[in-house]
Coordinates of C-alpha atoms in Angstrom, one line a residue:
Chain A
M42 CA -0.1 0.0 -0.1
R43 CA 1.1 3.6 -0.9
I44 CA 0.5 6.4 1.6
R45 CA 0.5 9.6 0.0
T46 CA 0.9 12.8 2.5
G47 CA 0.2 16.4 2.1
F48 CA -2.8 17.8 -0.1
V49 CA -4.6 16.2 -2.6
S50 CA -5.7 17.9 -5.5
N51 CA -9.3 17.8 -7.0
S52 CA -8.7 19.9 -9.9
S53 CA -9.7 19.2 -13.5
S54 CA -8.8 20.2 -16.7
T55 CA -10.4 19.9 -20.3
S56 CA -8.5 19.8 -23.5
F57 CA -10.4 21.5 -26.4
L58 CA -10.0 21.8 -30.1
I59 CA -11.9 24.2 -32.4
I60 CA -11.7 24.0 -36.2
T61 CA -13.0 27.0 -38.2
D62 CA -13.0 28.3 -41.6
D63 CA -11.7 31.6 -40.6
E64 CA -10.2 33.2 -37.6
L65 CA -12.4 32.7 -34.5
K66 CA -14.6 35.6 -33.8
E67 CA -16.6 36.4 -30.8
G68 CA -19.9 36.8 -32.7
A69 CA -19.5 33.5 -34.4
F70 CA -18.5 31.7 -31.1
L71 CA -21.8 33.1 -29.5
E72 CA -23.8 31.8 -32.4
L73 CA -22.5 28.2 -32.2
M74 CA -23.2 28.3 -28.3
G75 CA -26.7 29.4 -29.1
V76 CA -26.8 32.8 -27.5
T77 CA -27.6 36.1 -29.1
P78 CA -25.0 39.1 -28.3
D79 CA -27.7 41.0 -26.6
S80 CA -28.6 38.0 -24.2
P81 CA -28.4 38.7 -20.5
I82 CA -26.3 35.6 -20.3
A83 CA -24.1 36.4 -23.1
D84 CA -21.1 37.5 -20.7
L85 CA -20.7 34.0 -19.6
F86 CA -20.0 32.8 -23.2
R87 CA -17.8 35.8 -23.9
E88 CA -15.7 35.0 -20.8
L89 CA -15.3 31.4 -22.2
F90 CA -14.5 33.0 -25.7
S91 CA -11.8 35.0 -24.0
D92 CA -10.4 32.1 -22.0
V93 CA -10.7 29.7 -25.0
I94 CA -8.7 32.4 -27.2
N95 CA -6.1 33.1 -24.2
A96 CA -5.4 29.5 -23.5
S97 CA -5.0 28.2 -27.1
Q98 CA -2.3 27.7 -29.7
Y99 CA -3.5 28.7 -33.0
V100 CA -2.5 26.7 -36.3
D101 CA -3.4 27.5 -39.8
L102 CA -3.8 24.2 -41.2
K103 CA -2.7 25.3 -44.8
H104 CA 0.9 25.3 -43.6
V105 CA 1.1 22.2 -41.6
N106 CA 3.1 19.1 -42.4
T107 CA 0.6 16.4 -43.1
R108 CA 3.2 13.6 -43.4
V109 CA 3.4 13.9 -39.3
S110 CA 0.8 13.3 -36.7
P111 CA -1.4 16.3 -35.7
E112 CA -0.2 15.9 -32.3
A113 CA 3.2 17.4 -33.6
W114 CA 1.4 20.4 -34.9
F115 CA 0.4 21.6 -31.5
N116 CA 3.5 19.7 -29.7
T117 CA 1.2 17.7 -27.6
D118 CA -0.1 14.4 -26.6
R119 CA -3.4 15.2 -25.5
L120 CA -5.4 15.0 -28.8
S121 CA -7.9 12.2 -28.6
P122 CA -8.2 9.9 -31.7
A123 CA -11.2 11.8 -32.8
M124 CA -9.5 15.2 -32.6
I125 CA -6.6 13.7 -34.6
A126 CA -9.2 12.5 -37.1
R127 CA -10.9 16.0 -37.2
L128 CA -7.5 17.7 -37.6
Q129 CA -6.2 15.5 -40.6
Q130 CA -9.6 15.9 -42.4
A131 CA -9.4 19.8 -42.0
A132 CA -6.0 20.1 -43.0
G133 CA -6.9 18.7 -46.5
Q134 CA -9.3 21.6 -46.7
G135 CA -6.8 24.2 -45.3
L136 CA -9.0 25.4 -42.2
K137 CA -7.7 27.0 -39.1
A138 CA -7.4 25.3 -35.6
Y139 CA -7.2 26.2 -32.0
F140 CA -6.0 23.8 -29.6
G141 CA -5.7 24.3 -25.8
T142 CA -6.8 23.3 -22.2
L143 CA -8.9 25.2 -19.6
D144 CA -8.7 24.2 -15.8
S145 CA -10.8 24.5 -12.9
E146 CA -8.6 26.2 -10.8
T147 CA -8.5 29.6 -12.7
T148 CA -11.9 31.2 -12.9
M149 CA -15.6 30.4 -11.9
V150 CA -16.6 30.3 -15.5
Q151 CA -13.6 27.7 -16.3
T152 CA -14.5 25.7 -13.1
F153 CA -18.0 25.4 -14.5
F154 CA -17.1 24.3 -18.0
C155 CA -14.5 22.2 -16.7
T156 CA -17.6 20.0 -15.1
D157 CA -19.0 19.8 -18.5
A158 CA -18.3 18.2 -21.8
F159 CA -19.6 18.5 -25.3
E160 CA -19.1 18.5 -29.0
L161 CA -20.9 21.1 -31.0
E162 CA -20.8 21.9 -34.6
N163 CA -22.4 24.5 -37.2
E164 CA -21.5 25.2 -41.0
R165 CA -18.5 27.3 -39.8
I166 CA -17.2 26.0 -36.3
Y167 CA -16.4 22.7 -34.9
F168 CA -15.7 22.6 -31.0
N169 CA -14.6 19.6 -29.4
Y170 CA -14.6 20.0 -25.4
L171 CA -14.9 16.4 -24.5
E172 CA -11.3 15.5 -23.2
C173 CA -11.6 15.9 -19.4
A174 CA -9.0 15.0 -17.1
W175 CA -9.6 14.9 -13.2
Chain B
M57 CA -37.2 38.6 -4.8
I58 CA -34.1 36.4 -4.5
I59 CA -32.6 36.3 -1.2
P60 CA -28.7 35.3 -1.5
F61 CA -26.7 34.0 1.6
K62 CA -23.6 32.2 2.4
T63 CA -23.7 28.9 4.5
S64 CA -22.1 29.1 7.7
E65 CA -20.4 25.8 7.5
H66 CA -18.7 26.1 4.1
G67 CA -19.6 29.7 2.9
Q68 CA -21.1 28.2 -0.2
D69 CA -23.6 30.6 -2.1
E70 CA -27.3 29.5 -1.7
Y71 CA -30.5 31.5 -2.7
I72 CA -34.2 31.4 -1.8
I73 CA -36.3 32.7 -4.8
C74 CA -39.7 33.9 -4.0
L75 CA -42.2 34.2 -6.5
R76 CA -45.1 36.7 -6.3
S77 CA -46.8 36.3 -9.5
P78 CA -49.0 33.2 -10.2
I79 CA -47.2 31.2 -12.6
T80 CA -46.9 27.6 -13.6
V81 CA -43.6 25.6 -13.8
A82 CA -44.0 25.4 -17.5
E83 CA -44.7 29.2 -17.9
L84 CA -41.4 29.9 -15.7
R85 CA -39.5 27.6 -18.1
E86 CA -40.7 29.4 -21.2
R87 CA -40.0 33.0 -19.6
M88 CA -36.6 31.9 -18.4
L89 CA -35.7 30.6 -22.1
Q90 CA -37.2 33.4 -23.5
R91 CA -35.4 36.2 -21.4
A92 CA -32.2 34.3 -21.9
K93 CA -32.7 34.7 -25.8
V94 CA -31.2 31.3 -26.6
S95 CA -31.6 29.2 -29.6
Q96 CA -33.8 26.2 -29.4
G97 CA -31.7 22.9 -29.0
S98 CA -28.4 24.8 -28.5
Y99 CA -25.9 24.4 -25.8
A100 CA -27.1 27.7 -24.0
Y101 CA -30.7 26.4 -24.2
Q102 CA -29.9 23.4 -22.2
L103 CA -28.2 25.3 -19.8
I104 CA -31.1 27.5 -19.0
D105 CA -33.5 24.6 -19.2
N106 CA -31.4 22.6 -16.7
L107 CA -31.1 25.7 -14.5
H108 CA -35.0 26.1 -14.5
A109 CA -35.3 22.3 -13.3
Q110 CA -32.7 22.9 -10.9
I111 CA -34.6 25.6 -9.2
F112 CA -38.3 25.0 -9.8
V113 CA -38.5 21.2 -10.2
R114 CA -35.8 19.9 -7.9
S115 CA -35.4 22.6 -5.2
L116 CA -37.4 22.5 -2.1
D117 CA -40.6 25.0 -2.2
L118 CA -40.1 26.0 1.6
K119 CA -43.6 27.7 1.6
A120 CA -45.4 24.6 0.4
D121 CA -43.1 22.1 2.5
Y122 CA -44.3 23.9 5.5
E123 CA -47.7 24.3 4.7
I124 CA -48.4 20.6 3.4
Y125 CA -46.3 18.8 5.8
F126 CA -44.9 20.7 8.6
A127 CA -47.4 23.3 9.8
R128 CA -48.8 21.1 12.7
E129 CA -45.2 20.5 13.8
Y130 CA -43.9 23.8 14.0
V131 CA -46.1 26.5 15.4
S132 CA -44.7 29.2 12.8
F133 CA -43.0 29.4 9.3
S134 CA -40.0 31.0 11.1
E135 CA -39.8 28.0 13.7
Y136 CA -39.8 25.8 10.9
L137 CA -37.0 27.6 8.9
R138 CA -34.9 28.0 12.0
R139 CA -35.2 24.5 13.6
R140 CA -35.6 22.4 10.4
E141 CA -33.8 24.2 7.8
R142 CA -31.4 26.0 10.2
L143 CA -31.2 29.1 8.1
P144 CA -29.5 32.3 9.4
L145 CA -31.9 34.3 11.8
E146 CA -31.7 37.4 9.4
I147 CA -32.7 35.2 6.5
V148 CA -35.7 33.9 8.6
A149 CA -36.9 37.2 9.3
R150 CA -36.9 38.3 5.7
L151 CA -38.7 35.1 4.5
A152 CA -41.3 35.5 7.4
E153 CA -42.1 38.7 6.4
A154 CA -42.2 37.8 2.5
F155 CA -44.6 34.5 3.2
D156 CA -48.3 36.1 2.7
M157 CA -46.8 37.9 -0.6
S158 CA -45.1 34.5 -2.0
I159 CA -46.7 31.7 -4.2
G160 CA -43.4 29.9 -3.8
M161 CA -40.1 30.0 -2.0
Y162 CA -37.6 28.0 -3.5
Y163 CA -34.5 26.9 -1.6
Y164 CA -31.9 26.7 -4.5
K165 CA -28.4 25.3 -3.9
P166 CA -26.5 26.1 -7.2
G167 CA -25.4 23.2 -9.3
Y168 CA -23.5 25.6 -11.4
A169 CA -20.0 26.9 -10.2
F170 CA -20.4 30.4 -11.8
L171 CA -23.3 31.2 -9.5
T172 CA -21.5 32.7 -7.0
D173 CA -21.4 36.4 -5.4
T174 CA -22.7 39.2 -7.2
Y175 CA -22.2 37.6 -10.5
G176 CA -24.5 34.8 -9.5
L177 CA -27.1 36.9 -7.9
E178 CA -27.2 39.2 -10.9
F179 CA -27.5 36.0 -13.4
L180 CA -30.3 34.6 -11.5
T181 CA -32.2 38.0 -11.2
R182 CA -32.0 38.6 -15.0
L183 CA -33.7 35.3 -15.5
V184 CA -36.0 34.5 -12.6
E185 CA -37.0 37.7 -11.1
D186 CA -40.8 38.3 -11.3
I187 CA -40.3 41.7 -12.7
P188 CA -36.7 42.3 -13.7
Q189 CA -35.3 45.9 -14.2
G190 CA -36.3 47.2 -17.6
E191 CA -39.3 44.9 -17.9
S192 CA -42.8 46.4 -17.2
S193 CA -44.9 43.2 -16.9

């Protein structure tokens, strides 16, 4: 039996991937989440948008080396098989991608979103927010 | 009227939402979704739909609970709030005052982490309050 001493963390983090046809803009993000800009709850999603932009690496998939794994494009090992498949498909179409991680210890908004998991898509944006780690 | 307070044990934010206008749970749901300006079936729509259920379906209506089950056991609503629910005295006084004017008093313990402090109260007020600022009916 191993005994751990000291504090035990209960924090979590979620890796996300966003694929878009153009640079990600706040208005398009709000539309994907299903809220109008004048909604009284839009500020919740504006904060999520800001956190996503600040926490992500941006890659223009037109310029990636398609002979290596998408994990090399972002220098990470946290891409799920579904994310890798979407990135490989998107690279062939010359789209843009944002990859990053939000964690539950930063803001209340991030804490909330780290307790959720979802995959959303419309004609312009694909948002994978399924990779949670506790 | 929404009464926010922090629990004495862990300092968690909790709310008691008192409704004055007669309204059904289904009408409340429609009103919240309409006020939130969310697209049907979207992530934001689900969020508000769940929030409605958390408050008005799964939370305890203190007024109904007292009147239906505990009016004989406790001599007053204040006694019920203080001894059974162990609410702070200041909150008990405010709820006792609002008792006759309210059709329901929902004791909401938030399931969403962002519903804290001023932000949480403002968020709930915009969606749930009987007559929020800027709305005439």
